Tab-separated table of C-alpha atoms in Angstrom:
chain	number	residue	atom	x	y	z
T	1	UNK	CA	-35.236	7.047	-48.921
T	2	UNK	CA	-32.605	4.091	-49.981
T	3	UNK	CA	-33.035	0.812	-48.152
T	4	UNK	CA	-29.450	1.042	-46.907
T	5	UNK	CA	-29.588	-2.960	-45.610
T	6	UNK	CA	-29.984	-4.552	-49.028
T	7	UNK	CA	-29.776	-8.397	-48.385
T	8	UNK	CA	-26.970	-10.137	-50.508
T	9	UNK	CA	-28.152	-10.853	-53.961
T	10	UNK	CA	-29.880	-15.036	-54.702
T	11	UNK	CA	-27.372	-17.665	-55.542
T	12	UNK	CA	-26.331	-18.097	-58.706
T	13	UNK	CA	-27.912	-14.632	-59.610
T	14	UNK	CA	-25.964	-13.115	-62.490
T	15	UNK	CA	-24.325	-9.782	-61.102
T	16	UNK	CA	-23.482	-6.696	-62.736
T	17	UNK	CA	-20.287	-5.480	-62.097
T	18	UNK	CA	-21.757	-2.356	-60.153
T	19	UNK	CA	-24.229	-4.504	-58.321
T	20	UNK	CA	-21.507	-6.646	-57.480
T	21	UNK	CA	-18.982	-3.943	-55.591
T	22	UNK	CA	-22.035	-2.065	-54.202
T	23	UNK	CA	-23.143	-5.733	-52.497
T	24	UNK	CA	-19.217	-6.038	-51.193
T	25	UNK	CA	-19.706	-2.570	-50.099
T	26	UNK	CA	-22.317	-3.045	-47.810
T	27	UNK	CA	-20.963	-6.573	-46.077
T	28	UNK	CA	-17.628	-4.164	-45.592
T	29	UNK	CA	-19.562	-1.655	-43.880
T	30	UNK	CA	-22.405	-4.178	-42.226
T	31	UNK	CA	-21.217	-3.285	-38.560
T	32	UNK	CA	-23.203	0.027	-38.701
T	33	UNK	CA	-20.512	2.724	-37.078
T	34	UNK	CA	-19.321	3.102	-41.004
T	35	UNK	CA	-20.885	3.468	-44.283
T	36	UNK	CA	-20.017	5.115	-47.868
T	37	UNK	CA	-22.621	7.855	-48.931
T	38	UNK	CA	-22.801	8.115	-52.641
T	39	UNK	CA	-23.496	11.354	-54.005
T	40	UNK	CA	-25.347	12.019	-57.629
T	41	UNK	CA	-24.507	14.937	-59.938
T	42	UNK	CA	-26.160	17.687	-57.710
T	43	UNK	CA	-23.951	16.591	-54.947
T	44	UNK	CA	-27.154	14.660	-53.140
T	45	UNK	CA	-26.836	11.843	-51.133
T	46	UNK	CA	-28.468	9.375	-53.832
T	47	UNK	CA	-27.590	6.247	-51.662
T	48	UNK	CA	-26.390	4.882	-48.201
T	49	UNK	CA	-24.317	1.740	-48.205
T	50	UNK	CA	-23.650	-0.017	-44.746
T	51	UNK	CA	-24.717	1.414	-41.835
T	52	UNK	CA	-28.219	2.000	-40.959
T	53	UNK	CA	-28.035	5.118	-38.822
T	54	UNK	CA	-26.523	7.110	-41.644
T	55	UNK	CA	-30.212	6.191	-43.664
T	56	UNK	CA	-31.740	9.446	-42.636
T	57	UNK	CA	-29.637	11.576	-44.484
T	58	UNK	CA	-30.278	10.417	-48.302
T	59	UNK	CA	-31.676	12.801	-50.583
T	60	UNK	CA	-30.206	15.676	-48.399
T	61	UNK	CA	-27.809	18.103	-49.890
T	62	UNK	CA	-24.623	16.723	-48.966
T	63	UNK	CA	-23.367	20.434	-48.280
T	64	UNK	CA	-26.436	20.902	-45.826
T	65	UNK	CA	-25.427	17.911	-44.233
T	66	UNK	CA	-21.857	17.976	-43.630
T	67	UNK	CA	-20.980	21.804	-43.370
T	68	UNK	CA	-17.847	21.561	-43.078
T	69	UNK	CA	-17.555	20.593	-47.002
T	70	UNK	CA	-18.836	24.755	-47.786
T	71	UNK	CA	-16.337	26.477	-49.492
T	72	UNK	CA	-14.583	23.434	-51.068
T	73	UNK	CA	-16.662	22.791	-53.564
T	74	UNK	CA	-13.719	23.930	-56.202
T	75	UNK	CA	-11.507	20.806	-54.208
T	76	UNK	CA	-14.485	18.589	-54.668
T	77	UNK	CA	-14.864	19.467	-58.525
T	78	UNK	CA	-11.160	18.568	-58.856
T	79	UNK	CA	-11.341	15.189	-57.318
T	80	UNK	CA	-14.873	14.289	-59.358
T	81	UNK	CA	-12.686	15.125	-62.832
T	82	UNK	CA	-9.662	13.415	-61.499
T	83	UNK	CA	-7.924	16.686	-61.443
T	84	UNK	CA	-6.918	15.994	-57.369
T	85	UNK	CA	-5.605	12.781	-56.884
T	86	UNK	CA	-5.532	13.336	-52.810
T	87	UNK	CA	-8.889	12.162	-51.061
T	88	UNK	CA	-10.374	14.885	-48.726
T	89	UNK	CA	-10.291	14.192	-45.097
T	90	UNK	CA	-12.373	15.686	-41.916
T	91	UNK	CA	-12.245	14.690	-38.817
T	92	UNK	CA	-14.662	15.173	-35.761
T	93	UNK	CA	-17.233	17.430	-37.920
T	94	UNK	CA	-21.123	17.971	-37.552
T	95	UNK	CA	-23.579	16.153	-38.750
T	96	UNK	CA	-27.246	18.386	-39.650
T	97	UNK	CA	-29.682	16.135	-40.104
T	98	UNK	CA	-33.719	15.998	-39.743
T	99	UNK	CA	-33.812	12.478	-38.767
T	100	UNK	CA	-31.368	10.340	-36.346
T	101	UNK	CA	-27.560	9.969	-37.396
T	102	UNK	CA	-24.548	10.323	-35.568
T	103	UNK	CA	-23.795	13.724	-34.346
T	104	UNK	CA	-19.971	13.781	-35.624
T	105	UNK	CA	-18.157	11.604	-38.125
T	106	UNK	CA	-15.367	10.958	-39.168
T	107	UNK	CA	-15.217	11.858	-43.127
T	108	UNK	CA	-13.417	11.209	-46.119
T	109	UNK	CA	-14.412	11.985	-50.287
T	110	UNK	CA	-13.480	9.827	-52.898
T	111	UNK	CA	-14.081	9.794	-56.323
T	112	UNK	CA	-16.164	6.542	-57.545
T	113	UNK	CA	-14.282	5.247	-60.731
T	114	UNK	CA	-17.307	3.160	-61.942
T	115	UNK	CA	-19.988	6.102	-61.529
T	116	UNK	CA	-17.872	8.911	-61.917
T	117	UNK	CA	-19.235	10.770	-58.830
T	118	UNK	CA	-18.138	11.655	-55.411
T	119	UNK	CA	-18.779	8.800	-52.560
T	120	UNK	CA	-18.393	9.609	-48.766
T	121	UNK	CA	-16.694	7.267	-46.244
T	122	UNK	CA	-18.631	8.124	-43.026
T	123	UNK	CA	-17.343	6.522	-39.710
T	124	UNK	CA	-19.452	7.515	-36.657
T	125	UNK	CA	-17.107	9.482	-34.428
T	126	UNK	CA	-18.841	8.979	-31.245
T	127	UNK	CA	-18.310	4.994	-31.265
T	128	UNK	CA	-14.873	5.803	-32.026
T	129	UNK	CA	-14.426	7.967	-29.125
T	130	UNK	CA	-16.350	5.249	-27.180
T	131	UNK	CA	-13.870	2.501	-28.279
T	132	UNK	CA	-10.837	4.787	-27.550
T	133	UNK	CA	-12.550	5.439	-24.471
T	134	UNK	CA	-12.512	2.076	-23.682
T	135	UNK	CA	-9.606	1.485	-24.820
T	136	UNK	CA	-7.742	3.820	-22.131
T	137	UNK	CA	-9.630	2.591	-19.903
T	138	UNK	CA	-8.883	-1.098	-20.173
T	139	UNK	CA	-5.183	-0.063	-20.397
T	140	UNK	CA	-5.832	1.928	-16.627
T	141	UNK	CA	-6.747	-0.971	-15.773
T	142	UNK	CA	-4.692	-3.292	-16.680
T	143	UNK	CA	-2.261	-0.939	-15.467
T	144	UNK	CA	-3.530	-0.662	-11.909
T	145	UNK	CA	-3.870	-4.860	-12.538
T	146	UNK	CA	0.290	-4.707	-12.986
T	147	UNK	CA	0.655	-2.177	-10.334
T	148	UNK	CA	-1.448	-4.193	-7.593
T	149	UNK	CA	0.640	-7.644	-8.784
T	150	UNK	CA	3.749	-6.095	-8.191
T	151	UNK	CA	2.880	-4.514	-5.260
T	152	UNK	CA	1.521	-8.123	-3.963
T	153	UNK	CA	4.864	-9.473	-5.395
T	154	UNK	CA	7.084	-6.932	-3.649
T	155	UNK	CA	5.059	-7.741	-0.551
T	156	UNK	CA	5.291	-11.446	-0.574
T	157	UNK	CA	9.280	-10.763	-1.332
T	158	UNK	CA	9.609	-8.678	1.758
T	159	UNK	CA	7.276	-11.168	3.519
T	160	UNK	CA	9.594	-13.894	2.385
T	161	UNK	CA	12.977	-11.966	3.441
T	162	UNK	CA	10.920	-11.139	6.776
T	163	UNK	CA	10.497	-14.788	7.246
T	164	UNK	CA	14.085	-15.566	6.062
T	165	UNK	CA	15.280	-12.929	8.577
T	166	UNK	CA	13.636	-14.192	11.267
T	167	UNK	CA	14.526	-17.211	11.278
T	168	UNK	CA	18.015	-16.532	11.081
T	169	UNK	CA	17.592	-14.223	14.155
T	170	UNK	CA	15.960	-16.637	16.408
T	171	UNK	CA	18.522	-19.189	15.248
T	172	UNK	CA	20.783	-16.952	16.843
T	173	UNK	CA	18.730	-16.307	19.787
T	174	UNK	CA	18.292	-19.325	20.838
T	175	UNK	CA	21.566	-21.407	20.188
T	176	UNK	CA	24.146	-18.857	22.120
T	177	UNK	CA	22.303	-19.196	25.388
T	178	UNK	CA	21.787	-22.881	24.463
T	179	UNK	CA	25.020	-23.236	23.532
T	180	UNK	CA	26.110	-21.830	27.073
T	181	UNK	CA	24.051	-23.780	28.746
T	182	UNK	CA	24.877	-27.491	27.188
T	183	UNK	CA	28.697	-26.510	27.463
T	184	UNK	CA	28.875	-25.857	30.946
T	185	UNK	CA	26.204	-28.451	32.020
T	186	UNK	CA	29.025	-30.647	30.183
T	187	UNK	CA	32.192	-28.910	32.285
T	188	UNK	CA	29.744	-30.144	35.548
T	189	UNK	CA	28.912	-33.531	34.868
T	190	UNK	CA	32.843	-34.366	33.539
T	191	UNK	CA	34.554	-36.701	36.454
T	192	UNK	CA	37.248	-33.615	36.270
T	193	UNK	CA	34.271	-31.042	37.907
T	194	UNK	CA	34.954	-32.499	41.308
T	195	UNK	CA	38.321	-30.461	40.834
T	196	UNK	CA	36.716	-27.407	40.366
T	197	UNK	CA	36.509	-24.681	43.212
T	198	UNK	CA	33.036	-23.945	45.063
T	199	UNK	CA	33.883	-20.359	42.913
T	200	UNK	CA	34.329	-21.667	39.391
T	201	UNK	CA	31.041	-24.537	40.009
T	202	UNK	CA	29.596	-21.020	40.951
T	203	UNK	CA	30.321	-19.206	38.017
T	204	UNK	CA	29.639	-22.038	35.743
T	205	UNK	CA	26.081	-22.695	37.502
T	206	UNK	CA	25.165	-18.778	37.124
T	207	UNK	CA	25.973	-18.717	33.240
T	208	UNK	CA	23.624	-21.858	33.303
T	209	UNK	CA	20.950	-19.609	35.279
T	210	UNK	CA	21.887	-16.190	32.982
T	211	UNK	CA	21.455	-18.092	30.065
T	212	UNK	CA	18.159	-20.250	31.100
T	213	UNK	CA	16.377	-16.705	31.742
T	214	UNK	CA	17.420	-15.280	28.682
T	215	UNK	CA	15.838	-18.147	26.820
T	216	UNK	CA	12.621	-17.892	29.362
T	217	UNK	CA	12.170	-13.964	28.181
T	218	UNK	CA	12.960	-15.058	24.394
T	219	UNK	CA	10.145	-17.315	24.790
T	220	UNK	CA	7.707	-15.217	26.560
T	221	UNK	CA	8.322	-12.345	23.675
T	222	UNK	CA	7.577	-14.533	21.143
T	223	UNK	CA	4.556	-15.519	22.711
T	224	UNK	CA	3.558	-12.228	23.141
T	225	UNK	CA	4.472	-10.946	20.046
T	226	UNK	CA	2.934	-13.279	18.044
T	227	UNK	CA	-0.709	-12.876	20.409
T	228	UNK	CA	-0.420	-9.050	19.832
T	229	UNK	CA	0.007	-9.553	16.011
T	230	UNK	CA	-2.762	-12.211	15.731
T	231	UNK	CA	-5.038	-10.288	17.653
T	232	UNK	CA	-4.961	-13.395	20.246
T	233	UNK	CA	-3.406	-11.065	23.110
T	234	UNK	CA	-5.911	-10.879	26.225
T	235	UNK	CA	-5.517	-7.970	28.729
T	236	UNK	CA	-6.121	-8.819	32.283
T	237	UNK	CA	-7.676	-5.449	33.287
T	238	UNK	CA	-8.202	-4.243	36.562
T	239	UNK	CA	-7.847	-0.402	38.423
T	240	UNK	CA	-4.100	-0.225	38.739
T	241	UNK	CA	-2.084	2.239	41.071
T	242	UNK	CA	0.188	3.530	38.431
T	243	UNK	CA	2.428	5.348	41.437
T	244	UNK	CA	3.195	1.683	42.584
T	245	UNK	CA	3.858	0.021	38.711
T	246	UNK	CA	5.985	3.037	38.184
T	247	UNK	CA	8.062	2.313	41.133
T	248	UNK	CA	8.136	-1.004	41.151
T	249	UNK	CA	8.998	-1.259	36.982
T	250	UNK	CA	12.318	1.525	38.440
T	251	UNK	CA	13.567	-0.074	41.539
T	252	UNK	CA	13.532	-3.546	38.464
T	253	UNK	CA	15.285	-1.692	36.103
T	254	UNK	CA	18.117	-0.760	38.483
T	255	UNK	CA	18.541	-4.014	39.218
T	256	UNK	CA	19.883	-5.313	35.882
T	257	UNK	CA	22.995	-5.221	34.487
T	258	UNK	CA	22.991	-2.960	32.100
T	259	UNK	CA	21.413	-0.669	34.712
T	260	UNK	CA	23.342	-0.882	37.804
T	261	UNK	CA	25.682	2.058	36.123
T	262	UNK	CA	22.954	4.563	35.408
T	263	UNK	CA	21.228	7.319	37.098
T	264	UNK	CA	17.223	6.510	37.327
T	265	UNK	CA	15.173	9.763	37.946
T	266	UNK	CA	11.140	9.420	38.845
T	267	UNK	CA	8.793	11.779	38.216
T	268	UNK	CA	5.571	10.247	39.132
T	269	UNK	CA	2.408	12.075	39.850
T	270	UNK	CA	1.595	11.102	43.314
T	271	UNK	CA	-1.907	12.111	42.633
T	272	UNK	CA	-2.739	10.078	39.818
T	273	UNK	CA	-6.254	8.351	39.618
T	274	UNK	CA	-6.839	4.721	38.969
T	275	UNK	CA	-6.134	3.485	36.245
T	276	UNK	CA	-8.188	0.848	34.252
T	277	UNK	CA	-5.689	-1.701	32.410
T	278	UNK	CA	-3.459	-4.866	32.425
T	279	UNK	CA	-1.132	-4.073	35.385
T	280	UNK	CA	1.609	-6.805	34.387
T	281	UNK	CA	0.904	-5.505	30.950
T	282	UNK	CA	1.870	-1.816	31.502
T	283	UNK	CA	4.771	-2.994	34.032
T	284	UNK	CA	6.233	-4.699	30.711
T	285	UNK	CA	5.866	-1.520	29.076
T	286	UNK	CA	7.343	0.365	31.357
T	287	UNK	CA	10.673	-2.210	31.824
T	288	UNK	CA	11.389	-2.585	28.274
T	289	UNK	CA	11.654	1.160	27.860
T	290	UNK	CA	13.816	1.055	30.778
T	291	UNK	CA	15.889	-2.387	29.915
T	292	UNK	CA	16.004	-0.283	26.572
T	293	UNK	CA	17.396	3.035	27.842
T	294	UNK	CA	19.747	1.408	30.280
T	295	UNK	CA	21.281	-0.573	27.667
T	296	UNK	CA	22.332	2.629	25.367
T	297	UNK	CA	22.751	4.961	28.197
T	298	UNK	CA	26.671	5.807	28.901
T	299	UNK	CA	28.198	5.369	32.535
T	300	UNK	CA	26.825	7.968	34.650
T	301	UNK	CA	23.870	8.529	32.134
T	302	UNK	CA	20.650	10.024	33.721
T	303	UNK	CA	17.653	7.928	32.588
T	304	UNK	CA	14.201	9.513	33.495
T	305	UNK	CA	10.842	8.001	33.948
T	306	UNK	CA	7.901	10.206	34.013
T	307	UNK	CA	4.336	9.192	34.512
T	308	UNK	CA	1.533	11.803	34.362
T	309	UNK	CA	-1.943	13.083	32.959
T	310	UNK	CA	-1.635	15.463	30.035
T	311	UNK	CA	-4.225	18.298	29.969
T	312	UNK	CA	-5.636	16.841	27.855
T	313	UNK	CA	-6.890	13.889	29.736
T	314	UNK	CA	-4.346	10.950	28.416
T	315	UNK	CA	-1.707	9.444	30.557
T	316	UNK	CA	1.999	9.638	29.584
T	317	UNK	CA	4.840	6.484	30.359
T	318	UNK	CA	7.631	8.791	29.002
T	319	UNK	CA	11.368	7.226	29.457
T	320	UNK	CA	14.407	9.303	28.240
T	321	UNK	CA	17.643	8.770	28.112
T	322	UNK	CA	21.096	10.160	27.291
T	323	UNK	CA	22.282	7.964	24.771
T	324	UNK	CA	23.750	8.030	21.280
T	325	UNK	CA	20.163	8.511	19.890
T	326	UNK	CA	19.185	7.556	16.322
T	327	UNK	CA	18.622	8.977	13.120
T	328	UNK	CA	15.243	7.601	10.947
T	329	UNK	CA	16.862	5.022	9.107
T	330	UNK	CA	18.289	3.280	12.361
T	331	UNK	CA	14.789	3.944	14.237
T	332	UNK	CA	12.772	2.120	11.572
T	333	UNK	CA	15.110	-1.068	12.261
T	334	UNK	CA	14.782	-0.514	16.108
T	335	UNK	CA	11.088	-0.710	15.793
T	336	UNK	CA	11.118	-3.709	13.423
T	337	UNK	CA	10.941	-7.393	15.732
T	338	UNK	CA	14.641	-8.551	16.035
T	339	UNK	CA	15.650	-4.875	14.632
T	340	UNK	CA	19.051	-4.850	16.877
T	341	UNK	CA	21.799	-1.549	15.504
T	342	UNK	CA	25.150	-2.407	15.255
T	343	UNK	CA	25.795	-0.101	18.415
T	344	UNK	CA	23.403	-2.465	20.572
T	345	UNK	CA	25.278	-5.973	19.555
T	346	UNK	CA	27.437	-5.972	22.327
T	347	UNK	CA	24.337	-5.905	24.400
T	348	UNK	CA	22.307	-8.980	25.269
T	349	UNK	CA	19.052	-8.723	23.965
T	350	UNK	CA	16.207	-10.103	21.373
T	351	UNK	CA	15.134	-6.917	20.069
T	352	UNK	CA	11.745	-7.661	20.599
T	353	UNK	CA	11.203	-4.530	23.112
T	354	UNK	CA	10.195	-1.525	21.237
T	355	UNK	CA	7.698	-3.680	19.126
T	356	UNK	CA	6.289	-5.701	21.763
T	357	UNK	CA	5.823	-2.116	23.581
T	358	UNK	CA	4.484	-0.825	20.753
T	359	UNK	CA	1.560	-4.019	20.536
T	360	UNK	CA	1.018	-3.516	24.238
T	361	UNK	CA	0.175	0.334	23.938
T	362	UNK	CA	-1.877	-0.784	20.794
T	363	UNK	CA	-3.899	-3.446	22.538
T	364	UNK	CA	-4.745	-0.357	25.401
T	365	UNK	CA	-6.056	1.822	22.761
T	366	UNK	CA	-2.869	4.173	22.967
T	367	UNK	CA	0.337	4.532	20.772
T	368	UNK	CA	4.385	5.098	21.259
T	369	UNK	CA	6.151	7.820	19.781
T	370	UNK	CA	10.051	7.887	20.106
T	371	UNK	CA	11.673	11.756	19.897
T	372	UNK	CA	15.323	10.790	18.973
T	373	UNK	CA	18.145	12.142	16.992
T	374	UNK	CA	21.781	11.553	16.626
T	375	UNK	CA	23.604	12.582	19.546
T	376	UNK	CA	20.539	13.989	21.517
T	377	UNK	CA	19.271	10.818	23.402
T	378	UNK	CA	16.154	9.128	23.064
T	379	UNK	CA	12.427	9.991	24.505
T	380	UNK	CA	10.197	6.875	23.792
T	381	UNK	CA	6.572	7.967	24.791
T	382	UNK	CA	3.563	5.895	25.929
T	383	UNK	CA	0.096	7.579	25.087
T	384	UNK	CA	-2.955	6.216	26.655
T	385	UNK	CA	-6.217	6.956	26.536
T	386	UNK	CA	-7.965	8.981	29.500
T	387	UNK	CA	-11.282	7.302	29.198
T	388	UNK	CA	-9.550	4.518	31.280
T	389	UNK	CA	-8.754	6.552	34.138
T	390	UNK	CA	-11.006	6.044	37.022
T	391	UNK	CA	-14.637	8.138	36.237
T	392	UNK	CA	-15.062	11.124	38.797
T	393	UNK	CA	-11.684	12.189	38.370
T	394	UNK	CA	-10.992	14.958	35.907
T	395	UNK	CA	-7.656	16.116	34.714
């Protein structure tokens, strides 16, 4: 067997032409996944240059070997008398072998000019499949890399228009009840208010009031929002009569302006256990489904509360209502803080409601569902869970 890791020759050693390209041979093929195999006469492998792991096969019949080179011995004849110019190429063939080599290689036969016998370029196919291997899957990754930065960057955008949005929306908020407020507080103090009738100091007075409450429920959504979002948002939990919050949250809802129009409808369950939760908490819920209804609710419009244990155990806080209702498109913006529709401008509002009930039902362990679609009304849904009514009583 060939020592197929010859050392480069001494300095200043005079080389042979032939000693000279075999040498350059082997530093070309010195990474050991390639070699040339040179064949003698017989078609034996008479020498390995380059890689080591094709060592094992010299002195083998090259047509034991590499199969896949049986029945082209008349192509291989051609090419050693120059006859076929073409080199002869396989790709991804068997290697038989008694001692360790590569399993497949890649293979191509050339015709040595200087010995005037056939040499084999051998490439081991297996690293090449390993390196194309690789090679995929450093490009999944780097796709995946893009795809997560772009998602992060599409992210941060909508984070940023979010950001931009709500600002721009509390701006609002806040400065037209401001803005009410500081103009008639300046009407009052003028020397002229003293002409003003008992009536008009009234109404002046009451916008001042309106518009001081407004900012007080702003506020306290914010607040709350923000708690329920950080995760800062502490129940005060206690058993609750839900019969009372239910019609306390109604006779409320009747009372505001939007609802003193509207037909309110209670279906309570007079028989409904305790209740373990945040009493003011589930009284919010229940008014800002209300406050919600009442606002998109026609004249006349029936708006129906209905409070009960499902058979399955969990309580429902179901308001409905017969409104316009909403397609998807406008319910994803109505669920969305400050999400107001162009059909509920005209009301007065923050359109903090739905997602500040939402939080709330969160922060109980339940969820809220809204049924809805264009010209059908609205059903927004409560779900709690039953472990938090009172133990002993069973649905």
């Amino acid at each position: 067997m060939q020592d197929a890791s010859r050392g480069a020759p001494h300095a200043g050693a005079a080389l042979g032409e032939e000693e000279a390209l075999l040498w350059a041979a082997r530093s070309l093929f010195s990474r050991g996944d390639m070699a040339i195999a040179l064949l003698d006469a017989d078609l034996r492998v008479a020498q390995i240059l380059g890689g080591e792991k094709f060592a094992a096969v010299v002195g083998d019949d090259a047509l034991e070997v590499f199969p896949a080179l049986i029945g082209c011995e008349e192509t291989l004849e051609r090419i050693r008398s120059g006859a076929e110019p073409q080199a002869l190429s396989f790709e991804n063939i068997s290697i038989h072998s008694d001692g360790y080599a590569p399993q497949y290689v890649n293979l191509r036969v050339y015709l040595d000019p200087h010995s005037g016998h056939l040499a084999l370029v051998l490439q081991d196919a297996g690293e090449t499949a390993r390196l194309q291997r690789n090679l995929v899957q450093q490009r999944n990754e780097l796709a995946l890399a893009r795809q997560a930065l772009e998602t992060a960057r599409d992210e941060a955008l909508a984070a940023s228009r979010a950001k931009s949005s709500f600002l721009a929306n509390i701006s609002h908020e806040l400065r037209t009840p401001l803005n009410v407020v500081i103009g008639n507080a300046e009407i009052l103090r003028r020397p002229r208010a003293a002409a003003l009738s008992s009536a008009e100091a009234a109404d002046y007075a009451g916008d001042i009031l309106s518009s001081g409450e407004l900012l007080l429920d702003l506020i306290n959504d914010l607040i709350d929002l923000s708690r329920a979002e950080t995760g800062d948002l502490r129940l005060s939990e206690s058993w609750c009569d839900l019969g009372f919050i239910a019609h306390q949250s109604l006779r409320y809802a009747t009372r505001l302006e939007d609802g003193r129009d509207k037909r309110f409808v209670e279906t309570a369950d007079p028989h409904l256990p305790p209740f373990w939760g945040d009493e003011r908490r589930l009284k919010q819920i229940l008014l800002n489904l209300l406050s919600n209804a009442a606002k998109f609710s026609p004249p006349g419009g029936a708006i129906t509360l209905r409070v009960e244990r499902e058979p399955e155990g969990r309580l429902l806080l179901e308001v409905a209502d017969e409104g316009p209702g909403l397609d998807p498109s406008e319910l994803e913006v109505a669920l969305e803080p400050f999400g107001q529709l162009e059909s509920g401008k005209r009301h007065k509002g923050t359109g903090l409601g739905l997602p500040i009930v939402k939080s709330l039902a969160r922060f109980h362990g339940g969820d809220l569902q809204i049924v809805t679609a264009p010209g059908l009304g609205l059903r927004a849904q409560v779900r709690l869970p039953g472990s938090r009514f009172s133990p002993g009583d069973s649905a």
